[in-house]
mmCIF file of C-alpha atoms in Angstrom:
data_model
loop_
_atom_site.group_PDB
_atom_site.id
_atom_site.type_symbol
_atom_site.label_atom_id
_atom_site.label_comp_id
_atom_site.label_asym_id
_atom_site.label_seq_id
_atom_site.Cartn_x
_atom_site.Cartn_y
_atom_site.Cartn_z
ATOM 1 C CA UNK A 49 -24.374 -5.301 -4.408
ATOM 2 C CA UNK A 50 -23.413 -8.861 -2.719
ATOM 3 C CA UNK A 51 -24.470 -9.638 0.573
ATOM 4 C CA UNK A 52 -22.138 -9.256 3.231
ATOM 5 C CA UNK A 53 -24.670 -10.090 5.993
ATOM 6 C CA UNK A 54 -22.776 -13.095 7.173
ATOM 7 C CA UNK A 55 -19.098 -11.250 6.748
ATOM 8 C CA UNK A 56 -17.588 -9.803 10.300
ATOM 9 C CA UNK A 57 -16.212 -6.864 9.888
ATOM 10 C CA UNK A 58 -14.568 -6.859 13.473
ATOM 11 C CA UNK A 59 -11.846 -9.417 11.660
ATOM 12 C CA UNK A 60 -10.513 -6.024 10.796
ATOM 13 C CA UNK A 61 -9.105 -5.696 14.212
ATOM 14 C CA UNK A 62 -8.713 -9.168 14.904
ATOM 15 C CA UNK A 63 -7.092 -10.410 11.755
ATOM 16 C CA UNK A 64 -6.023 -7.710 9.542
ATOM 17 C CA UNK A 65 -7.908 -8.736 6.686
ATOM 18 C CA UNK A 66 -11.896 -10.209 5.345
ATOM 19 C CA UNK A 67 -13.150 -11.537 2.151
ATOM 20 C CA UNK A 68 -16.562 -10.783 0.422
ATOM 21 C CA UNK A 69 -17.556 -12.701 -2.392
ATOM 22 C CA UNK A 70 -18.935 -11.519 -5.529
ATOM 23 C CA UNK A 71 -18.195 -7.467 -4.389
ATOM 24 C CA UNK A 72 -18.330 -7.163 -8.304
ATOM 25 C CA UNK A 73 -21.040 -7.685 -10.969
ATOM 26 C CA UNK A 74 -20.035 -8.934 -14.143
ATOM 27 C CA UNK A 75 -20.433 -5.641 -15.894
ATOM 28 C CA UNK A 76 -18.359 -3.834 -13.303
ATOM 29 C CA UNK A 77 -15.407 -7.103 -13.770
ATOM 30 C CA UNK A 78 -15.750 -6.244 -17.855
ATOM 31 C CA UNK A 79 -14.907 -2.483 -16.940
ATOM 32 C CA UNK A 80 -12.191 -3.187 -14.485
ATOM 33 C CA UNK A 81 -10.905 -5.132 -17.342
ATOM 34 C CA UNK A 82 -10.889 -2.557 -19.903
ATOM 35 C CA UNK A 83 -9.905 0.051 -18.035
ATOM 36 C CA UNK A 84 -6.800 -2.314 -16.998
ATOM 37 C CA UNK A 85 -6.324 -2.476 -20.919
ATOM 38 C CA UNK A 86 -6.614 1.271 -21.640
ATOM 39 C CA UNK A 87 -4.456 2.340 -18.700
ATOM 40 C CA UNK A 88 -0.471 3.575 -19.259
ATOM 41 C CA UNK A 89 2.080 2.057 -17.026
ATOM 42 C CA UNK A 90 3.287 4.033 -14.288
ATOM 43 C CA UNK A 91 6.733 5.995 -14.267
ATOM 44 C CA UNK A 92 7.487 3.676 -10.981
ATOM 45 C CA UNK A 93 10.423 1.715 -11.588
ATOM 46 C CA UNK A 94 10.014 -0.516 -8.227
ATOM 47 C CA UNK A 95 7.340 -2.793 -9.713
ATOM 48 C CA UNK A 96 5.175 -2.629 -13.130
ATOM 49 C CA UNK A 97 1.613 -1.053 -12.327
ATOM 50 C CA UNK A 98 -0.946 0.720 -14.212
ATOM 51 C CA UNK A 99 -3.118 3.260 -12.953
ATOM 52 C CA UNK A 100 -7.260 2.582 -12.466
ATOM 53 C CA UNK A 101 -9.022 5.645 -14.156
ATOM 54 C CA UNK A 102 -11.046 8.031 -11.885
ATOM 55 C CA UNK A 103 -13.775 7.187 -13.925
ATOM 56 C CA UNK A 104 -13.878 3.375 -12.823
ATOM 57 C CA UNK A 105 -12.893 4.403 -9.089
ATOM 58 C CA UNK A 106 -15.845 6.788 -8.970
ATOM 59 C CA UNK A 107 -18.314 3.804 -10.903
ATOM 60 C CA UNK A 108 -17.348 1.909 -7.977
ATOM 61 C CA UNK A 109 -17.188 3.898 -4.747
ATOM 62 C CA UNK A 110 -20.496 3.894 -4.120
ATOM 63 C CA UNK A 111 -19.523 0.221 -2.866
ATOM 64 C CA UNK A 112 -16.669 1.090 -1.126
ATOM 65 C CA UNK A 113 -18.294 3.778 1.320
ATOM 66 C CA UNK A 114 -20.891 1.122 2.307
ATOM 67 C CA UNK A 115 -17.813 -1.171 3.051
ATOM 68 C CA UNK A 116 -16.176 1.734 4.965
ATOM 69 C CA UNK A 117 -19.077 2.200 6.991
ATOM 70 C CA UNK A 118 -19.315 -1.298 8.324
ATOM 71 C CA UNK A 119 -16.077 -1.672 8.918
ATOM 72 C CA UNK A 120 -16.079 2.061 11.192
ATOM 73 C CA UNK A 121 -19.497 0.526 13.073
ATOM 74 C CA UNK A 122 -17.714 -3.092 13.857
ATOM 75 C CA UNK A 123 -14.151 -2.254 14.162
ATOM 76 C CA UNK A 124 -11.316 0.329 14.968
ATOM 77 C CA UNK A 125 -10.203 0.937 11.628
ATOM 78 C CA UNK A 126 -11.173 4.420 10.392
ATOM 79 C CA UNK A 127 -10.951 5.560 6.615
ATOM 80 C CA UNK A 128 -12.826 8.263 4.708
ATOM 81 C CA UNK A 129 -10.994 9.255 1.693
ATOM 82 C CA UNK A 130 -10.572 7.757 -1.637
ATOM 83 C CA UNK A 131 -6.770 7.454 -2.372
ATOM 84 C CA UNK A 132 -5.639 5.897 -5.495
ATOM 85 C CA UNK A 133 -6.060 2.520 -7.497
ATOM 86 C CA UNK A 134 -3.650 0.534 -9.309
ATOM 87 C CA UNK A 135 -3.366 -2.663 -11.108
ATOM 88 C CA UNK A 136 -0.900 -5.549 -10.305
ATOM 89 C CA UNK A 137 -0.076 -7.923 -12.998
ATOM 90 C CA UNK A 138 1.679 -11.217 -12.981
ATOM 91 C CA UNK A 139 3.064 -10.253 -15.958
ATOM 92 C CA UNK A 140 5.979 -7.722 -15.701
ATOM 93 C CA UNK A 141 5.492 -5.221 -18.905
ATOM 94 C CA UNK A 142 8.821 -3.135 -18.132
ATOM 95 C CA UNK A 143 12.146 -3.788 -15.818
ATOM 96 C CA UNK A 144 11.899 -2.753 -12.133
ATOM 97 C CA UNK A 145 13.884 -3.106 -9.098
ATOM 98 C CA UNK A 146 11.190 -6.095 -8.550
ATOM 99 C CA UNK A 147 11.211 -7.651 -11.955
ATOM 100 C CA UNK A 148 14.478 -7.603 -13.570
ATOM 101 C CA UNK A 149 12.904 -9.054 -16.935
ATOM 102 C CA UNK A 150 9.597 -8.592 -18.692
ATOM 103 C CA UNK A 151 7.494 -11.349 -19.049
ATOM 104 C CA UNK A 152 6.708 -12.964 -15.566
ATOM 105 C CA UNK A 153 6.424 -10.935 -12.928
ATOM 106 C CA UNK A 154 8.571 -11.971 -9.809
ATOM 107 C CA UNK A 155 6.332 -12.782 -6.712
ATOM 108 C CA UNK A 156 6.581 -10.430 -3.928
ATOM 109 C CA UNK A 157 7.937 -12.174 -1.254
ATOM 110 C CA UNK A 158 6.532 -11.680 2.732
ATOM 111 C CA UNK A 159 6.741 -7.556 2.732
ATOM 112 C CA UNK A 160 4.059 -5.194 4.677
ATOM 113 C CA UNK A 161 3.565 -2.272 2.344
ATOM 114 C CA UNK A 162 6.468 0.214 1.412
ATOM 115 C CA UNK A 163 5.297 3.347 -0.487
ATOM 116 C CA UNK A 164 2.146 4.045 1.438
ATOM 117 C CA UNK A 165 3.282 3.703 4.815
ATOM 118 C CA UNK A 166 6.066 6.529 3.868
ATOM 119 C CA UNK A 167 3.572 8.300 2.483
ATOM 120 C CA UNK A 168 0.510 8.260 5.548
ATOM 121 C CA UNK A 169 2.505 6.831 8.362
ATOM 122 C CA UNK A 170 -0.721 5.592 9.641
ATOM 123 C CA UNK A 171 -1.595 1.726 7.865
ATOM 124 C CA UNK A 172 -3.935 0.496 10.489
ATOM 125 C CA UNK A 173 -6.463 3.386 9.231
ATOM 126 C CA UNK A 174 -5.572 2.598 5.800
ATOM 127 C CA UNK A 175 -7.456 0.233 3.411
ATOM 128 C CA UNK A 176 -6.409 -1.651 0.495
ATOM 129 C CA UNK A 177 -9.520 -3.208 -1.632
ATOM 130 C CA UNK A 178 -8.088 -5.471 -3.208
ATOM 131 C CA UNK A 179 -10.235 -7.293 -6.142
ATOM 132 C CA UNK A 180 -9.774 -9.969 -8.645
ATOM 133 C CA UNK A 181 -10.060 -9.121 -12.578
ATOM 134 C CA UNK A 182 -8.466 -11.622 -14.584
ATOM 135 C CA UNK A 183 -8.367 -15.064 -13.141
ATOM 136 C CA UNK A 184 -7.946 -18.012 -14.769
ATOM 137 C CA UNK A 185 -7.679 -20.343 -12.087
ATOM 138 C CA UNK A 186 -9.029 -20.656 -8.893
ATOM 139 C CA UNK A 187 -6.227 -22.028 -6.601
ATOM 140 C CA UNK A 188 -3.059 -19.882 -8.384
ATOM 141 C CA UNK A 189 -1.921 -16.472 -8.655
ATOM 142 C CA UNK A 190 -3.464 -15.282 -5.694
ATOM 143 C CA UNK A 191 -2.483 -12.917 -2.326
ATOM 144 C CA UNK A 192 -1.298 -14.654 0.376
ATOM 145 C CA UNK A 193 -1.690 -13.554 3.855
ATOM 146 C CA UNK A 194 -0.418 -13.513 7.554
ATOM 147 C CA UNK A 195 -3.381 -13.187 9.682
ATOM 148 C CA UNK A 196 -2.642 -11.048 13.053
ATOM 149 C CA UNK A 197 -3.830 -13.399 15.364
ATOM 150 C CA UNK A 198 -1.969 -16.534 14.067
ATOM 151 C CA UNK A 199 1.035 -14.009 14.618
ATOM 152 C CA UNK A 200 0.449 -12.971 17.866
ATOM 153 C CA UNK A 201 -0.478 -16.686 18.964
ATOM 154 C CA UNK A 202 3.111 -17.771 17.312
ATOM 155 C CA UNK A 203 4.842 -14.710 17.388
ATOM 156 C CA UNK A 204 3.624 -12.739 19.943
ATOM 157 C CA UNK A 205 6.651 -9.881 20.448
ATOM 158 C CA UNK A 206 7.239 -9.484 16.567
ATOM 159 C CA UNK A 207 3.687 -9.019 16.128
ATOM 160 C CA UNK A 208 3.369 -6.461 18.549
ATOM 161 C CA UNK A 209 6.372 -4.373 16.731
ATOM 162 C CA UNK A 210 4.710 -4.615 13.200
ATOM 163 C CA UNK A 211 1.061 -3.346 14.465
ATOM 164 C CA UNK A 212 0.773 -0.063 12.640
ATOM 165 C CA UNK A 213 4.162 0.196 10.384
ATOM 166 C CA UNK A 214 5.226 -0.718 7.176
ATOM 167 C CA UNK A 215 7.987 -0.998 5.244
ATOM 168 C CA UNK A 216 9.396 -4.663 6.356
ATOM 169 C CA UNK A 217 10.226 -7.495 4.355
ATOM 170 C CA UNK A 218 10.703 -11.396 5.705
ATOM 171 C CA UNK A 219 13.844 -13.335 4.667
ATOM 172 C CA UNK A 220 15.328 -16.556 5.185
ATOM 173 C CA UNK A 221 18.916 -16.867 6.654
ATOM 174 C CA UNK A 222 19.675 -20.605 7.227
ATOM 175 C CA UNK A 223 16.916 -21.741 9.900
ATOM 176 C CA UNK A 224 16.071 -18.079 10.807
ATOM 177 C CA UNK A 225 13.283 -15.908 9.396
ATOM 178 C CA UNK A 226 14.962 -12.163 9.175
ATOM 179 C CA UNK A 227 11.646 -9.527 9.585
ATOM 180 C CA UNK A 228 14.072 -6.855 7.596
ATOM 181 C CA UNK A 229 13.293 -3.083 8.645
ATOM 182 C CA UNK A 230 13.476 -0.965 5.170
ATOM 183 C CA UNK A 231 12.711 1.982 6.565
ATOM 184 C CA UNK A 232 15.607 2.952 8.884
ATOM 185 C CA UNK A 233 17.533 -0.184 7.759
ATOM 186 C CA UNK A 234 18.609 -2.578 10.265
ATOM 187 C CA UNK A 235 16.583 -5.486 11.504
ATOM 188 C CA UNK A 236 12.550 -5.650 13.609
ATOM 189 C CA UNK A 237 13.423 -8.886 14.814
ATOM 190 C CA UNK A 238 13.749 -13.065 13.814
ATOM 191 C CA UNK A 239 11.454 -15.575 13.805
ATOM 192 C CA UNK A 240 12.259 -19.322 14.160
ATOM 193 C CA UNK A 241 9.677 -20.549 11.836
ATOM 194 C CA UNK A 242 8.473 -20.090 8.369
ATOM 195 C CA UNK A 243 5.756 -17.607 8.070
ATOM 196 C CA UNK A 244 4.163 -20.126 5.541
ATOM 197 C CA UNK A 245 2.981 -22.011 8.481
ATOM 198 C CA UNK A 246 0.386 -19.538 9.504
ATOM 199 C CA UNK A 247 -0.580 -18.348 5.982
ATOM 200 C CA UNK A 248 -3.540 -18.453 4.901
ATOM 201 C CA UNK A 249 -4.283 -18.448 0.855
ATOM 202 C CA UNK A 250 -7.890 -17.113 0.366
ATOM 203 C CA UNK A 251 -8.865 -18.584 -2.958
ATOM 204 C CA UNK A 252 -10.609 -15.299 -5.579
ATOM 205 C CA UNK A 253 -12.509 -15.885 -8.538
ATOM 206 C CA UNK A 254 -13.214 -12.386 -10.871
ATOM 207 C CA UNK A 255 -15.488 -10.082 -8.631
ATOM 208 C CA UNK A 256 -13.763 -11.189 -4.847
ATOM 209 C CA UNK A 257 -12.672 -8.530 -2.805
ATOM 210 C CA UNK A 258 -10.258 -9.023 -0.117
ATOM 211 C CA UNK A 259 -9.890 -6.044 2.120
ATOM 212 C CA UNK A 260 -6.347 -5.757 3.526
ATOM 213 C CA UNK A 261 -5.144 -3.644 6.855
ATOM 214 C CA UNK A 262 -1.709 -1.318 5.608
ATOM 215 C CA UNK A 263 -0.085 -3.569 7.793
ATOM 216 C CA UNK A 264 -0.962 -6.774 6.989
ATOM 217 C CA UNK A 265 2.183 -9.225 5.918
ATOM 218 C CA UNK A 266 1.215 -10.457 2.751
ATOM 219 C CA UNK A 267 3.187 -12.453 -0.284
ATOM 220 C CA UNK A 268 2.045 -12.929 -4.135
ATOM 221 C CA UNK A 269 1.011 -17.147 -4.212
ATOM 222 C CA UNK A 270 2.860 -17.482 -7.313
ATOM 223 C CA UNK A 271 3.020 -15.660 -10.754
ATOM 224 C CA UNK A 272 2.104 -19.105 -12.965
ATOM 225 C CA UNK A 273 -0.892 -17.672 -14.598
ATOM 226 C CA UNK A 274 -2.296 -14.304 -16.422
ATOM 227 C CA UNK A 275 -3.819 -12.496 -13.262
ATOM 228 C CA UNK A 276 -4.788 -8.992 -12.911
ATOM 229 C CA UNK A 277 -5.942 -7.374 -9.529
ATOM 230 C CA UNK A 278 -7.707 -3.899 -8.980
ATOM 231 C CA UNK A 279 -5.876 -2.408 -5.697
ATOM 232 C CA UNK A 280 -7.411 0.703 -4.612
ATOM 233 C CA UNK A 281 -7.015 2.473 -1.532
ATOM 234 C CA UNK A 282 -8.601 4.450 1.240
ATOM 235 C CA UNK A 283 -6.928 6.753 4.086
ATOM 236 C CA UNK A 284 -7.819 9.133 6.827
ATOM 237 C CA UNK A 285 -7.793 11.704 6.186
ATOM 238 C CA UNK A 286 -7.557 12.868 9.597
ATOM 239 C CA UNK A 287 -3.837 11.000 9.987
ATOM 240 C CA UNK A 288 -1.339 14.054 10.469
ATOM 241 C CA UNK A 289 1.545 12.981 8.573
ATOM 242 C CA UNK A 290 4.987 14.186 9.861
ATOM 243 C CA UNK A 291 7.509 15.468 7.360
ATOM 244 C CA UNK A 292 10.138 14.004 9.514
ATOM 245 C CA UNK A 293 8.976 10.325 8.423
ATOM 246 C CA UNK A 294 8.713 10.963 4.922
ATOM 247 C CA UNK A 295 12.415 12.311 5.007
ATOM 248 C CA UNK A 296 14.487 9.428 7.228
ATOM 249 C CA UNK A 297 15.253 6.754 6.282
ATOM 250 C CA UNK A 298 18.225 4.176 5.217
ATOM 251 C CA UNK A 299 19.501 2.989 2.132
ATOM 252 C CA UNK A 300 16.490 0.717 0.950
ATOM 253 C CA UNK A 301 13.871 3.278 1.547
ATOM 254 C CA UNK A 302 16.229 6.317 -0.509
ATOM 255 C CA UNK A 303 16.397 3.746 -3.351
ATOM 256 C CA UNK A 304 12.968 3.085 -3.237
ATOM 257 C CA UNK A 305 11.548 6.640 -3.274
ATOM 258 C CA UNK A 306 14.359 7.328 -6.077
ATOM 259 C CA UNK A 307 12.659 5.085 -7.876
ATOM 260 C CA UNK A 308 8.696 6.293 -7.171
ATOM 261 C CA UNK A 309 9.655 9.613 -6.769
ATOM 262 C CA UNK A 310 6.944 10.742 -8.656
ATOM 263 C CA UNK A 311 4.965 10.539 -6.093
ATOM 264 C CA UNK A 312 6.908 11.427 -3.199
ATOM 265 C CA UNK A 313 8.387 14.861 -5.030
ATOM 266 C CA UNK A 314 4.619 16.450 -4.829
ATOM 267 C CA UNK A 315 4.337 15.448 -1.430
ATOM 268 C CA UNK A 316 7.784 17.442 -0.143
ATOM 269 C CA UNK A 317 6.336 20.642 -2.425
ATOM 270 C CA UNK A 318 2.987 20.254 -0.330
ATOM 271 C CA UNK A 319 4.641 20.204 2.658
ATOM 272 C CA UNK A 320 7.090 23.555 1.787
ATOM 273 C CA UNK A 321 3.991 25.120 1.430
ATOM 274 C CA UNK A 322 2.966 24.670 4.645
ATOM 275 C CA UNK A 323 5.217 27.067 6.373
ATOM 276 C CA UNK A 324 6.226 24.045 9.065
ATOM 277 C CA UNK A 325 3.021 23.243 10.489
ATOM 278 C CA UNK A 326 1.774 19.622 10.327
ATOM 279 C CA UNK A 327 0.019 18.626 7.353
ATOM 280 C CA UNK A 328 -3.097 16.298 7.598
ATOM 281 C CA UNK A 329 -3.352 13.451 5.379
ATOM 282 C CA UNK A 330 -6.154 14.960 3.314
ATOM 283 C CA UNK A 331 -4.281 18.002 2.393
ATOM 284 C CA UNK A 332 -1.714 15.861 1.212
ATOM 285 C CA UNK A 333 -4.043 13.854 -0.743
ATOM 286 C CA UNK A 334 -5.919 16.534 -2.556
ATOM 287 C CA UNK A 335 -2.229 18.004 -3.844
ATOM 288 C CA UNK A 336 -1.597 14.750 -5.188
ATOM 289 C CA UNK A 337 -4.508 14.983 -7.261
ATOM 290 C CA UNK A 338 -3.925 18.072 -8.502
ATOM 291 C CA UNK A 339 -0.379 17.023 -9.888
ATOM 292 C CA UNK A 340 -1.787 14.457 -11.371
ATOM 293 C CA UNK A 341 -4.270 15.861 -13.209
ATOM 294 C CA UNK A 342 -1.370 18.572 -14.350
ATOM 295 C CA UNK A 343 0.326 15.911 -15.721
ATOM 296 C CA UNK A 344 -2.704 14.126 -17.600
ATOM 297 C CA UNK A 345 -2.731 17.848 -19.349
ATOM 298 C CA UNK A 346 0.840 17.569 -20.522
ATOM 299 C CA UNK A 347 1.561 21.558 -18.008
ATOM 300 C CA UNK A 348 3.595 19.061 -16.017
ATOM 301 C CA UNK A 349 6.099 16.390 -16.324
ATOM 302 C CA UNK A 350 5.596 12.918 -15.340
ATOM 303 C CA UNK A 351 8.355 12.870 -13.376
ATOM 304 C CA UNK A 352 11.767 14.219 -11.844
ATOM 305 C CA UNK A 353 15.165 14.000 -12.404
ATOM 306 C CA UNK A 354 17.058 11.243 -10.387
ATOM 307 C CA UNK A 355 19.814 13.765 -9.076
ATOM 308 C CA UNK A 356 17.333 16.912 -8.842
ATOM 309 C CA UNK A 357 15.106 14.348 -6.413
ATOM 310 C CA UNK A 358 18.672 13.061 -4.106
ATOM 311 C CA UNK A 359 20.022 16.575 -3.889
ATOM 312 C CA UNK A 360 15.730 17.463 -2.266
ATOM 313 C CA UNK A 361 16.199 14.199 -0.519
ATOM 314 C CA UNK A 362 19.736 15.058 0.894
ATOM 315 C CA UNK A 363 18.300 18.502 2.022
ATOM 316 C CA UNK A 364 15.727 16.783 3.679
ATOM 317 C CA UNK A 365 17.856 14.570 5.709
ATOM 318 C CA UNK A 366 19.914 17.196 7.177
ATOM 319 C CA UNK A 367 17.202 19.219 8.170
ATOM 320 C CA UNK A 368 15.783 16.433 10.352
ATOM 321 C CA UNK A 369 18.763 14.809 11.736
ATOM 322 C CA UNK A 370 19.690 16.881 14.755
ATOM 323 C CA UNK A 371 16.173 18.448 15.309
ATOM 324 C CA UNK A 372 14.365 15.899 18.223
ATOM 325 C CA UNK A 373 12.432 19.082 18.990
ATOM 326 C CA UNK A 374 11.086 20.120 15.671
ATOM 327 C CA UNK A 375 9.983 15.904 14.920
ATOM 328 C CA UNK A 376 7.883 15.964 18.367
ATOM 329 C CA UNK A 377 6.334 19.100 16.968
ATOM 330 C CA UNK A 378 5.176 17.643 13.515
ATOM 331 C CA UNK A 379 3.364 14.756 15.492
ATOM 332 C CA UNK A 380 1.179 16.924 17.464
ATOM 333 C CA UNK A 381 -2.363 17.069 15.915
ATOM 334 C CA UNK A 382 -2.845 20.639 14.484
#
């Protein structure tokens, strides 16, 4: 295991994000790599993934739990379940709403994380290992990040409205930055600078981890070369997730769950079996699980139909949109 001895783990709170060097040996890089060869692209038609094995996420967690524990003893951040992994490419293998084309992937441009803050609603207790695999060269192709306290120091009102949510994207319109709200539509705010002022670029070579905060603002550097990142991630599962943020939303998020709604199908089945009562992240976790492992069997299908998902969706919507009450309810800790 490296030695993180001189890494502060209270940078959690303060920044958002920490690197360790060398998290990986060389034999578990060559694994990472194989598996990344072995593994079937995801049904997600927002961006072109593959999915780590359970096999290499249980080789490695081991690791992660000693990470988890440091960052519990020197920050706020609280995880203790072992989520999913996935692999980002450069290269885009399929056409997605991110990547019209195969062949170079399109960078992500400044977003905080979609899909999982739907999912948990809680991203400050939410963990993203992030670890190089295939990296050719040092100073491209890497993640780009906004540290929290060069946002507060510059920005001090936006950053207080994107501590703990998700879902946002960054966009230029003319001198303006637009912090874009793609959860309920609309807008979080503006900025009158470019984020890429306070970036910071930490440089990974095969074996880096950089641990990321759910709500970090964070960019691809550039897709120029062949890289291939492991991305696995840890919840609470303590974090009662209401069914009421799930189910609203505008536009942007509806198109975007249309298009992973693999994943967010199970999660509205868990929650009909729950006769109402709040559901606690774990719960929803260990479903997930189970699907997938029904699907690995070939007893269930990979995925929904695109009409059967809008007409649950639609459902959904109505049942939340004049029922204050009930919403209160679901955010109560059982």
């Amino acid at each position: 295991m490296s030695d993180d001895s001189s890494v502060s783990y209270s940078e959690m709170d303060s920044r958002g994000f920490l690197l360790i060097r060398g998290f990986l040996d060389q034999d578990e890089i060559e694994m990472l790599g194989q598996d990344f060869e072995a593994a079937a692209l995801e049904v997600n038609s927002n961006y072109s993934v593959r999915r780590l094995s359970s096999a290499a996420m249980d080789r490695l967690e081991e690791k992660f739990r000693h990470v988890n524990e440091r960052v519990a003893a020197e920050s706020s951040v609280r995880v203790n379940c072992l989520n999913d992994g996935v692999y980002f490419s450069t290269v885009s293998e399929k056409t997605t709403l991110s990547s019209p084309r195969k062949g170079a992937q399109q960078a992500f441009p400044w977003h905080q994380d979609h899909e999982n803050y739907w999912m948990w609603h809680d991203v400050k207790n939410y963990l993203n290992f992030y670890m190089s695999v295939v990296k050719p060269v040092l100073e491209k192709s890497n993640l780009t990040v906004v540290p929290l306290d060069r946002l507060k120091e510059r920005a001090p009102e936006i950053h207080d409205r994107l501590l703990g949510r998700g879902a946002t994207r960054v966009l230029q319109s003319g001198k303006k930055w637009v912090v874009k709200d793609d959860n309920r539509g609309g807008k979080v705010g503006t900025l009158d600078f470019d984020l890429a002022e306070i970036e910071e670029t930490p440089q990974l070579r095969p074996g880096d981890l950089l641990l990321l905060r759910g709500d970090i603002i964070h960019r691809t550097q550039d897709s120029s070369t062949r890289r291939v990142a492991a991305s696995i991630r840890y919840i609470n599962s303590e974090t009662v997730v209401p069914r009421s943020s799930v189910a609203k939303g505008g536009l942007a998020k509806m198109l975007m769950m249309l298009n992973a709604r693999y994943l967010f199908e199970p999660v509205f089945h868990c929650f009909d079996q729950s006769n109402g009562e709040p559901i606690r992240a774990g719960e929803i976790d260990r479903y997930l699980k189970e699907v997938r492992q029904r699907r690995l069997k070939g007893e269930e299908a990979q995925n929904t139909s695109k009409l059967g998902f809008l007409s649950r969706l639609a459902k959904e919507k109505i049942r939340y949109r004049f029922s204050s009450e009930e919403e209160v309810a679901e955010y109560r800790l059982g």
